[in-house]
Amino acid sequence: MSDTTIEALEASFGAVETAGAVVRPMLAGAREPSGAAFEGFLRSGASVEMKAFTGVSGDTGGFAIPREIDAEIDATLKSISPIRSIANIVTVGSAGYRKLVTTGGTPSGWTAETAARAETGTPTFVEIAPPMGELYANPSASQAMLDDAVFDVEAWLANEIAMEFAKAEGAAFVNGSGTNRPKGFLQAPTANTGDTVRSFGTLQYLASGAAGDFAANPQDRLIDLVQALRGPYRQGAAFVMNAATLARIRKFKTTDGQFLWSPSLTAGTPATLLGYPVIEAEDMPDIAANSLSIAFGNFKAGYLIAERSETVILRDPYTNKPFVNFYATKRVGGCVSNSEAIKLMKFSAS
């Protein structure tokens, strides 16, 4: 036995203050760099009282185990009207946006080579001014919440605001009153007269043949709706309806048993009805007496969306301390820009 070992043992025995009382040496993490005391304890073989740490209960160490929370917050999916995806969108520099539309075209005529040429008519201009409105939200979160939360609160709030704005503007594009918000295409005046007779700005509707329902041979009514839209507008046209209406139409068959509905065969390609894509918009009304539950048209030509800018979010940690406000705004407007490009089906007898 070396002298170093003997000195270590003598030092450990000297720690005994009274008979039978053992002063426990420090654990490895707290011992002196030499490690002599702990090594001596291990070599001595002295019994020691041990405590077990487990995560089974809180007082035996479970409180020390961190709880892991999923950093992504699940939420119910919100129905966002897809009218924006098929309409004409322009970015404006002010709320005073105007658009000119000509009606009637420029008349012309035939004449002989040496005959006199009379003056022809000139086009008529119509001014379109989409009603504008401002969406806003002003949620707040405490600074402690922003510091301590296990997920990115700011990013989550920004995403929630964007989703709510999209939902609100989608509903306005369909049914908005036009007062401090866009005017929806279903709020435009309607008549069952043709394009050459109906006044500009009034949408044409076709009756389904029965109040609150389809009449016999409903596929014929849908074909009439498609053909009511003139050829130049049918290029790029689409059906717009909600899920309940679509569920009924998907069951329609022709006289030879073929479905009118054609499911999509490739990813990213919408299903078609009578050869035209179907846009599912939950803001469209359910089928009821005199409801305008189906729209068909070229919305790029027929509906105008004017927006001042994208959604702007201002982080304000000063106004309401210790809370941080997230002030979000979005200015957007919309209206029917060409009443010949959109047709409606009205669920009425005539």
mmCIF file of C-alpha atoms in Angstrom:
data_model
loop_
_atom_site.group_PDB
_atom_site.id
_atom_site.type_symbol
_atom_site.label_atom_id
_atom_site.label_comp_id
_atom_site.label_asym_id
_atom_site.label_seq_id
_atom_site.Cartn_x
_atom_site.Cartn_y
_atom_site.Cartn_z
ATOM 1 C CA MET A 1 0.000 0.000 0.000
ATOM 2 C CA SER A 2 1.422 3.347 -0.981
ATOM 3 C CA ASP A 3 1.868 6.325 1.267
ATOM 4 C CA THR A 4 -0.693 8.301 -0.739
ATOM 5 C CA THR A 5 -3.352 5.670 -0.163
ATOM 6 C CA ILE A 6 -2.626 5.504 3.570
ATOM 7 C CA GLU A 7 -2.935 9.283 3.884
ATOM 8 C CA ALA A 8 -6.300 9.239 2.109
ATOM 9 C CA LEU A 9 -7.650 6.560 4.414
ATOM 10 C CA GLU A 10 -6.443 8.410 7.524
ATOM 11 C CA ALA A 11 -8.169 11.548 6.288
ATOM 12 C CA SER A 12 -11.458 9.720 5.808
ATOM 13 C CA PHE A 13 -11.309 8.104 9.251
ATOM 14 C CA GLY A 14 -10.628 11.470 10.768
ATOM 15 C CA ALA A 15 -14.001 12.629 9.491
ATOM 16 C CA VAL A 16 -15.748 10.333 11.971
ATOM 17 C CA GLU A 17 -17.007 12.635 14.723
ATOM 18 C CA THR A 18 -18.798 10.094 16.898
ATOM 19 C CA ALA A 19 -19.004 6.331 16.951
ATOM 20 C CA GLY A 20 -21.354 5.013 14.261
ATOM 21 C CA ALA A 21 -21.925 8.408 12.673
ATOM 22 C CA VAL A 22 -20.676 8.633 9.112
ATOM 23 C CA VAL A 23 -20.402 11.968 7.391
ATOM 24 C CA ARG A 24 -21.254 11.254 3.757
ATOM 25 C CA PRO A 25 -18.640 12.428 1.325
ATOM 26 C CA MET A 26 -19.617 14.886 -1.384
ATOM 27 C CA LEU A 27 -20.817 13.554 -4.704
ATOM 28 C CA ALA A 28 -18.626 13.580 -7.749
ATOM 29 C CA GLY A 29 -19.991 16.853 -9.050
ATOM 30 C CA ALA A 30 -19.054 18.697 -5.834
ATOM 31 C CA ARG A 31 -15.826 17.029 -4.784
ATOM 32 C CA GLU A 32 -12.452 18.671 -4.899
ATOM 33 C CA PRO A 33 -10.433 18.268 -8.038
ATOM 34 C CA SER A 34 -8.225 15.578 -6.491
ATOM 35 C CA GLY A 35 -11.200 13.303 -5.949
ATOM 36 C CA ALA A 36 -9.540 11.748 -2.889
ATOM 37 C CA ALA A 37 -12.580 11.894 -0.608
ATOM 38 C CA PHE A 38 -14.941 10.222 -3.058
ATOM 39 C CA GLU A 39 -12.420 7.564 -4.040
ATOM 40 C CA GLY A 40 -11.884 6.795 -0.397
ATOM 41 C CA PHE A 41 -15.607 6.438 0.125
ATOM 42 C CA LEU A 42 -15.877 4.003 -2.751
ATOM 43 C CA ARG A 43 -12.924 1.946 -1.562
ATOM 44 C CA SER A 44 -14.134 1.795 2.047
ATOM 45 C CA GLY A 45 -17.298 -0.092 1.149
ATOM 46 C CA ALA A 46 -19.302 1.752 3.806
ATOM 47 C CA SER A 47 -23.069 1.448 3.416
ATOM 48 C CA VAL A 48 -24.961 4.597 2.478
ATOM 49 C CA GLU A 49 -28.658 5.521 2.360
ATOM 50 C CA MET A 50 -29.809 5.931 -1.267
ATOM 51 C CA LYS A 51 -32.840 7.844 -2.680
ATOM 52 C CA ALA A 52 -34.389 6.948 -6.003
ATOM 53 C CA PHE A 53 -35.402 9.704 -8.427
ATOM 54 C CA THR A 54 -38.251 8.776 -10.762
ATOM 55 C CA GLY A 55 -40.748 10.596 -12.910
ATOM 56 C CA VAL A 56 -43.669 8.511 -11.672
ATOM 57 C CA SER A 57 -44.763 11.012 -9.045
ATOM 58 C CA GLY A 58 -44.022 14.682 -8.619
ATOM 59 C CA ASP A 59 -42.285 14.604 -5.221
ATOM 60 C CA THR A 60 -39.738 11.974 -6.307
ATOM 61 C CA GLY A 61 -38.486 14.005 -9.198
ATOM 62 C CA GLY A 62 -41.425 14.161 -11.548
ATOM 63 C CA PHE A 63 -41.692 17.921 -11.137
ATOM 64 C CA ALA A 64 -38.187 18.243 -12.532
ATOM 65 C CA ILE A 65 -39.092 16.538 -15.792
ATOM 66 C CA PRO A 66 -40.066 19.189 -18.389
ATOM 67 C CA ARG A 67 -43.380 18.757 -20.173
ATOM 68 C CA GLU A 68 -42.994 18.879 -23.928
ATOM 69 C CA ILE A 69 -45.734 20.744 -25.765
ATOM 70 C CA ASP A 70 -46.228 20.505 -29.494
ATOM 71 C CA ALA A 71 -44.959 23.733 -31.001
ATOM 72 C CA GLU A 72 -47.753 23.723 -33.586
ATOM 73 C CA ILE A 73 -51.211 24.682 -32.399
ATOM 74 C CA ASP A 74 -53.946 22.677 -34.080
ATOM 75 C CA ALA A 75 -57.072 24.578 -35.023
ATOM 76 C CA THR A 76 -60.279 23.854 -36.830
ATOM 77 C CA LEU A 77 -59.970 24.689 -40.493
ATOM 78 C CA LYS A 78 -61.828 27.808 -41.546
ATOM 79 C CA SER A 79 -63.878 28.012 -44.685
ATOM 80 C CA ILE A 80 -62.311 30.624 -46.922
ATOM 81 C CA SER A 81 -64.223 31.699 -49.994
ATOM 82 C CA PRO A 82 -62.126 31.141 -53.115
ATOM 83 C CA ILE A 83 -63.650 34.014 -55.111
ATOM 84 C CA ARG A 84 -60.291 35.795 -54.929
ATOM 85 C CA SER A 85 -58.700 32.960 -56.902
ATOM 86 C CA ILE A 86 -61.004 33.440 -59.906
ATOM 87 C CA ALA A 87 -61.695 37.210 -59.853
ATOM 88 C CA ASN A 88 -59.760 40.093 -61.384
ATOM 89 C CA ILE A 89 -57.450 41.610 -58.746
ATOM 90 C CA VAL A 90 -55.812 45.025 -59.040
ATOM 91 C CA THR A 91 -53.506 46.758 -56.579
ATOM 92 C CA VAL A 92 -54.416 50.406 -56.104
ATOM 93 C CA GLY A 93 -52.577 53.370 -54.650
ATOM 94 C CA SER A 94 -55.590 54.995 -53.023
ATOM 95 C CA ALA A 95 -59.199 54.357 -52.125
ATOM 96 C CA GLY A 96 -60.383 56.355 -55.153
ATOM 97 C CA TYR A 97 -59.932 53.631 -57.790
ATOM 98 C CA ARG A 98 -62.079 53.918 -60.922
ATOM 99 C CA LYS A 99 -62.444 51.680 -63.969
ATOM 100 C CA LEU A 100 -64.056 52.514 -67.308
ATOM 101 C CA VAL A 101 -66.076 49.903 -69.197
ATOM 102 C CA THR A 102 -67.464 50.409 -72.705
ATOM 103 C CA THR A 103 -70.868 49.079 -73.671
ATOM 104 C CA GLY A 104 -72.278 48.521 -77.146
ATOM 105 C CA GLY A 105 -68.997 48.754 -79.045
ATOM 106 C CA THR A 106 -68.434 50.981 -82.078
ATOM 107 C CA PRO A 107 -71.161 50.610 -84.773
ATOM 108 C CA SER A 108 -70.028 50.081 -88.342
ATOM 109 C CA GLY A 109 -71.699 49.614 -91.738
ATOM 110 C CA TRP A 110 -71.273 48.564 -95.352
ATOM 111 C CA THR A 111 -71.105 51.005 -98.212
ATOM 112 C CA ALA A 112 -70.195 51.248 -101.885
ATOM 113 C CA GLU A 113 -66.722 52.287 -102.992
ATOM 114 C CA THR A 114 -67.761 55.815 -103.950
ATOM 115 C CA ALA A 115 -70.760 56.239 -101.652
ATOM 116 C CA ALA A 116 -70.835 58.787 -98.850
ATOM 117 C CA ARG A 117 -69.893 57.695 -95.348
ATOM 118 C CA ALA A 118 -72.306 58.762 -92.640
ATOM 119 C CA GLU A 119 -71.072 59.322 -89.107
ATOM 120 C CA THR A 120 -71.297 56.233 -86.902
ATOM 121 C CA GLY A 121 -72.079 56.057 -83.220
ATOM 122 C CA THR A 122 -69.497 56.115 -80.450
ATOM 123 C CA PRO A 123 -69.109 53.698 -77.553
ATOM 124 C CA THR A 124 -70.778 54.424 -74.246
ATOM 125 C CA PHE A 125 -68.588 54.511 -71.164
ATOM 126 C CA VAL A 126 -69.622 53.273 -67.729
ATOM 127 C CA GLU A 127 -67.572 54.092 -64.635
ATOM 128 C CA ILE A 128 -66.968 51.316 -62.117
ATOM 129 C CA ALA A 129 -65.992 52.334 -58.569
ATOM 130 C CA PRO A 130 -65.638 49.336 -56.240
ATOM 131 C CA PRO A 131 -66.743 50.143 -52.661
ATOM 132 C CA MET A 132 -63.751 49.990 -50.308
ATOM 133 C CA GLY A 133 -63.605 48.945 -46.681
ATOM 134 C CA GLU A 134 -60.932 48.358 -44.079
ATOM 135 C CA LEU A 135 -60.531 45.160 -42.144
ATOM 136 C CA TYR A 136 -58.760 45.460 -38.812
ATOM 137 C CA ALA A 137 -57.819 43.347 -35.816
ATOM 138 C CA ASN A 138 -56.056 44.356 -32.608
ATOM 139 C CA PRO A 139 -55.292 41.323 -30.421
ATOM 140 C CA SER A 140 -52.776 41.545 -27.593
ATOM 141 C CA ALA A 141 -50.461 39.228 -25.672
ATOM 142 C CA SER A 142 -48.501 39.860 -22.486
ATOM 143 C CA GLN A 143 -44.754 40.210 -22.772
ATOM 144 C CA ALA A 144 -44.330 37.314 -20.347
ATOM 145 C CA MET A 145 -46.428 35.133 -22.656
ATOM 146 C CA LEU A 146 -44.291 36.095 -25.626
ATOM 147 C CA ASP A 147 -41.111 35.355 -23.657
ATOM 148 C CA ASP A 148 -42.137 32.072 -22.054
ATOM 149 C CA ALA A 149 -44.491 30.337 -24.489
ATOM 150 C CA VAL A 150 -43.125 27.191 -26.075
ATOM 151 C CA PHE A 151 -44.399 28.220 -29.516
ATOM 152 C CA ASP A 152 -43.968 31.344 -31.596
ATOM 153 C CA VAL A 153 -46.895 33.454 -30.387
ATOM 154 C CA GLU A 154 -46.245 36.289 -32.823
ATOM 155 C CA ALA A 155 -46.208 34.023 -35.856
ATOM 156 C CA TRP A 156 -49.321 32.239 -34.624
ATOM 157 C CA LEU A 157 -51.214 35.515 -34.145
ATOM 158 C CA ALA A 158 -50.169 36.751 -37.579
ATOM 159 C CA ASN A 159 -51.414 33.551 -39.194
ATOM 160 C CA GLU A 160 -54.719 33.688 -37.294
ATOM 161 C CA ILE A 161 -55.298 37.288 -38.376
ATOM 162 C CA ALA A 162 -54.571 36.455 -42.004
ATOM 163 C CA MET A 163 -57.000 33.526 -41.930
ATOM 164 C CA GLU A 164 -59.777 35.604 -40.365
ATOM 165 C CA PHE A 165 -59.245 38.403 -42.880
ATOM 166 C CA ALA A 166 -59.452 35.937 -45.757
ATOM 167 C CA LYS A 167 -62.678 34.515 -44.344
ATOM 168 C CA ALA A 168 -64.241 37.966 -43.891
ATOM 169 C CA GLU A 169 -63.313 39.277 -47.328
ATOM 170 C CA GLY A 170 -64.450 36.050 -48.992
ATOM 171 C CA ALA A 171 -67.906 36.456 -47.483
ATOM 172 C CA ALA A 172 -67.992 40.099 -48.608
ATOM 173 C CA PHE A 173 -67.128 39.205 -52.216
ATOM 174 C CA VAL A 174 -70.286 37.066 -52.327
ATOM 175 C CA ASN A 175 -72.767 38.900 -50.102
ATOM 176 C CA GLY A 176 -71.129 42.165 -49.017
ATOM 177 C CA SER A 177 -73.467 45.144 -48.699
ATOM 178 C CA GLY A 178 -71.065 47.662 -50.258
ATOM 179 C CA THR A 179 -71.136 49.881 -47.144
ATOM 180 C CA ASN A 180 -67.608 50.105 -45.731
ATOM 181 C CA ARG A 181 -66.887 46.772 -47.385
ATOM 182 C CA PRO A 182 -66.883 45.231 -50.875
ATOM 183 C CA LYS A 183 -70.196 44.724 -52.657
ATOM 184 C CA GLY A 184 -70.822 41.054 -53.332
ATOM 185 C CA PHE A 185 -71.972 39.879 -56.736
ATOM 186 C CA LEU A 186 -75.165 38.430 -55.204
ATOM 187 C CA GLN A 187 -76.085 41.963 -54.037
ATOM 188 C CA ALA A 188 -76.198 43.276 -57.603
ATOM 189 C CA PRO A 189 -79.689 43.855 -59.073
ATOM 190 C CA THR A 190 -81.034 40.919 -61.099
ATOM 191 C CA ALA A 191 -83.461 40.423 -63.977
ATOM 192 C CA ASN A 192 -84.403 37.524 -66.258
ATOM 193 C CA THR A 193 -83.896 39.528 -69.446
ATOM 194 C CA GLY A 194 -81.073 39.041 -71.957
ATOM 195 C CA ASP A 195 -77.868 41.008 -72.396
ATOM 196 C CA THR A 196 -79.164 43.238 -75.167
ATOM 197 C CA VAL A 197 -82.191 44.366 -73.115
ATOM 198 C CA ARG A 198 -80.948 44.360 -69.543
ATOM 199 C CA SER A 199 -79.379 47.532 -68.149
ATOM 200 C CA PHE A 200 -75.660 47.499 -67.418
ATOM 201 C CA GLY A 201 -74.852 46.428 -63.852
ATOM 202 C CA THR A 202 -77.856 44.070 -63.600
ATOM 203 C CA LEU A 203 -77.128 40.337 -63.569
ATOM 204 C CA GLN A 204 -79.269 37.907 -65.509
ATOM 205 C CA TYR A 205 -80.851 34.995 -63.677
ATOM 206 C CA LEU A 206 -82.444 31.825 -65.002
ATOM 207 C CA ALA A 207 -85.225 30.158 -63.017
ATOM 208 C CA SER A 208 -84.776 26.571 -61.850
ATOM 209 C CA GLY A 209 -88.446 25.880 -62.605
ATOM 210 C CA ALA A 210 -89.615 25.265 -59.045
ATOM 211 C CA ALA A 211 -89.596 27.310 -55.855
ATOM 212 C CA GLY A 212 -86.715 26.126 -53.676
ATOM 213 C CA ASP A 213 -85.900 23.136 -55.871
ATOM 214 C CA PHE A 214 -84.989 21.902 -59.326
ATOM 215 C CA ALA A 215 -87.776 21.183 -61.771
ATOM 216 C CA ALA A 216 -87.933 18.031 -63.869
ATOM 217 C CA ASN A 217 -84.784 17.342 -65.920
ATOM 218 C CA PRO A 218 -82.509 19.603 -63.846
ATOM 219 C CA GLN A 219 -79.597 18.938 -66.182
ATOM 220 C CA ASP A 220 -81.463 20.871 -68.857
ATOM 221 C CA ARG A 221 -81.620 23.913 -66.584
ATOM 222 C CA LEU A 222 -77.892 23.747 -65.991
ATOM 223 C CA ILE A 223 -77.258 23.567 -69.728
ATOM 224 C CA ASP A 224 -79.480 26.615 -70.239
ATOM 225 C CA LEU A 225 -77.439 28.454 -67.577
ATOM 226 C CA VAL A 226 -74.208 27.660 -69.412
ATOM 227 C CA GLN A 227 -75.531 28.683 -72.805
ATOM 228 C CA ALA A 228 -76.970 31.937 -71.456
ATOM 229 C CA LEU A 229 -73.375 33.104 -71.100
ATOM 230 C CA ARG A 230 -72.133 34.286 -74.471
ATOM 231 C CA GLY A 231 -69.277 32.456 -76.151
ATOM 232 C CA PRO A 232 -66.445 34.929 -75.470
ATOM 233 C CA TYR A 233 -67.131 34.723 -71.732
ATOM 234 C CA ARG A 234 -67.438 30.922 -71.594
ATOM 235 C CA GLN A 235 -63.694 30.646 -72.172
ATOM 236 C CA GLY A 236 -62.466 30.612 -68.581
ATOM 237 C CA ALA A 237 -65.912 30.357 -66.961
ATOM 238 C CA ALA A 238 -66.640 28.326 -63.808
ATOM 239 C CA PHE A 239 -69.535 27.250 -61.613
ATOM 240 C CA VAL A 240 -69.681 28.636 -58.065
ATOM 241 C CA MET A 241 -71.817 26.997 -55.356
ATOM 242 C CA ASN A 242 -71.574 25.694 -51.802
ATOM 243 C CA ALA A 243 -71.054 22.096 -50.673
ATOM 244 C CA ALA A 244 -74.725 21.332 -50.024
ATOM 245 C CA THR A 245 -75.751 22.402 -53.528
ATOM 246 C CA LEU A 246 -72.823 20.569 -55.031
ATOM 247 C CA ALA A 247 -73.804 17.367 -53.205
ATOM 248 C CA ARG A 248 -77.154 17.389 -54.994
ATOM 249 C CA ILE A 249 -75.751 18.176 -58.417
ATOM 250 C CA ARG A 250 -73.124 15.443 -58.214
ATOM 251 C CA LYS A 251 -75.971 12.900 -58.209
ATOM 252 C CA PHE A 252 -77.578 14.178 -61.414
ATOM 253 C CA LYS A 253 -77.486 11.856 -64.423
ATOM 254 C CA THR A 254 -78.346 12.193 -68.070
ATOM 255 C CA THR A 255 -81.078 10.107 -69.673
ATOM 256 C CA ASP A 256 -78.509 7.437 -70.592
ATOM 257 C CA GLY A 257 -77.274 7.143 -66.996
ATOM 258 C CA GLN A 258 -74.090 9.216 -67.245
ATOM 259 C CA PHE A 259 -73.182 11.556 -64.403
ATOM 260 C CA LEU A 260 -72.996 15.258 -65.231
ATOM 261 C CA TRP A 261 -70.161 15.538 -62.720
ATOM 262 C CA SER A 262 -66.663 14.543 -63.845
ATOM 263 C CA PRO A 263 -64.160 14.002 -61.014
ATOM 264 C CA SER A 264 -60.632 15.276 -61.390
ATOM 265 C CA LEU A 265 -58.132 12.679 -62.564
ATOM 266 C CA THR A 266 -54.967 14.664 -61.862
ATOM 267 C CA ALA A 267 -53.759 16.599 -58.839
ATOM 268 C CA GLY A 268 -54.319 20.338 -59.030
ATOM 269 C CA THR A 269 -57.066 20.061 -61.654
ATOM 270 C CA PRO A 270 -60.595 20.837 -60.408
ATOM 271 C CA ALA A 271 -63.529 18.563 -61.051
ATOM 272 C CA THR A 272 -65.871 19.678 -63.823
ATOM 273 C CA LEU A 273 -69.592 20.013 -64.407
ATOM 274 C CA LEU A 274 -70.671 20.023 -68.043
ATOM 275 C CA GLY A 275 -67.007 20.538 -68.885
ATOM 276 C CA TYR A 276 -66.485 23.594 -66.640
ATOM 277 C CA PRO A 277 -64.623 23.710 -63.310
ATOM 278 C CA VAL A 278 -66.629 23.919 -60.085
ATOM 279 C CA ILE A 279 -65.533 26.323 -57.344
ATOM 280 C CA GLU A 280 -66.852 25.404 -53.907
ATOM 281 C CA ALA A 281 -67.643 28.590 -51.962
ATOM 282 C CA GLU A 282 -69.297 28.113 -48.588
ATOM 283 C CA ASP A 283 -70.584 31.694 -48.603
ATOM 284 C CA MET A 284 -73.035 30.850 -51.391
ATOM 285 C CA PRO A 285 -76.577 30.299 -50.046
ATOM 286 C CA ASP A 286 -78.234 26.908 -49.691
ATOM 287 C CA ILE A 287 -81.052 26.007 -52.048
ATOM 288 C CA ALA A 288 -84.248 27.689 -50.833
ATOM 289 C CA ALA A 289 -87.199 29.549 -52.272
ATOM 290 C CA ASN A 290 -85.922 32.371 -54.532
ATOM 291 C CA SER A 291 -82.291 31.764 -53.519
ATOM 292 C CA LEU A 292 -79.450 32.526 -55.919
ATOM 293 C CA SER A 293 -77.533 29.366 -55.094
ATOM 294 C CA ILE A 294 -75.592 28.754 -58.319
ATOM 295 C CA ALA A 295 -73.443 31.203 -60.254
ATOM 296 C CA PHE A 296 -71.792 30.549 -63.585
ATOM 297 C CA GLY A 297 -69.519 32.983 -65.291
ATOM 298 C CA ASN A 298 -66.128 34.332 -66.157
ATOM 299 C CA PHE A 299 -65.227 36.067 -62.908
ATOM 300 C CA LYS A 300 -61.976 37.443 -64.317
ATOM 301 C CA ALA A 301 -64.123 39.577 -66.594
ATOM 302 C CA GLY A 302 -67.111 39.923 -64.282
ATOM 303 C CA TYR A 303 -65.867 40.706 -60.758
ATOM 304 C CA LEU A 304 -63.229 43.232 -59.734
ATOM 305 C CA ILE A 305 -61.263 43.162 -56.463
ATOM 306 C CA ALA A 306 -59.259 46.289 -55.634
ATOM 307 C CA GLU A 307 -56.859 46.147 -52.694
ATOM 308 C CA ARG A 308 -54.745 48.930 -51.263
ATOM 309 C CA SER A 309 -51.972 46.632 -50.107
ATOM 310 C CA GLU A 310 -51.417 43.308 -48.441
ATOM 311 C CA THR A 311 -52.229 42.760 -44.783
ATOM 312 C CA VAL A 312 -50.057 44.992 -42.600
ATOM 313 C CA ILE A 313 -49.357 44.036 -38.976
ATOM 314 C CA LEU A 314 -47.941 46.609 -36.566
ATOM 315 C CA ARG A 315 -46.326 45.355 -33.363
ATOM 316 C CA ASP A 316 -47.027 47.870 -30.592
ATOM 317 C CA PRO A 317 -45.321 47.172 -27.236
ATOM 318 C CA TYR A 318 -45.712 50.749 -25.945
ATOM 319 C CA THR A 319 -49.394 51.697 -25.847
ATOM 320 C CA ASN A 320 -50.682 49.115 -23.382
ATOM 321 C CA LYS A 321 -47.749 47.919 -21.282
ATOM 322 C CA PRO A 322 -47.134 45.144 -20.218
ATOM 323 C CA PHE A 323 -49.170 43.904 -23.187
ATOM 324 C CA VAL A 324 -48.005 43.871 -26.792
ATOM 325 C CA ASN A 325 -50.708 44.785 -29.298
ATOM 326 C CA PHE A 326 -50.712 43.410 -32.839
ATOM 327 C CA TYR A 327 -52.645 45.916 -34.935
ATOM 328 C CA ALA A 328 -53.468 44.510 -38.351
ATOM 329 C CA THR A 329 -55.199 46.293 -41.228
ATOM 330 C CA LYS A 330 -56.178 45.485 -44.787
ATOM 331 C CA ARG A 331 -58.043 47.754 -47.214
ATOM 332 C CA VAL A 332 -59.984 45.975 -49.923
ATOM 333 C CA GLY A 333 -62.942 46.646 -52.209
ATOM 334 C CA GLY A 334 -64.920 44.779 -54.815
ATOM 335 C CA CYS A 335 -67.925 44.905 -57.135
ATOM 336 C CA VAL A 336 -69.334 43.499 -60.356
ATOM 337 C CA SER A 337 -67.385 45.019 -63.226
ATOM 338 C CA ASN A 338 -69.169 43.381 -66.168
ATOM 339 C CA SER A 339 -72.726 42.200 -65.627
ATOM 340 C CA GLU A 340 -72.738 40.219 -68.865
ATOM 341 C CA ALA A 341 -69.982 37.878 -67.629
ATOM 342 C CA ILE A 342 -71.862 36.327 -64.672
ATOM 343 C CA LYS A 343 -75.168 34.409 -64.734
ATOM 344 C CA LEU A 344 -77.184 33.184 -61.750
ATOM 345 C CA MET A 345 -79.670 30.389 -61.170
ATOM 346 C CA LYS A 346 -82.642 31.444 -59.091
ATOM 347 C CA PHE A 347 -84.597 28.666 -57.420
ATOM 348 C CA SER A 348 -88.032 29.881 -58.355
ATOM 349 C CA ALA A 349 -90.795 28.891 -60.743
ATOM 350 C CA SER A 350 -90.100 31.845 -63.031
#
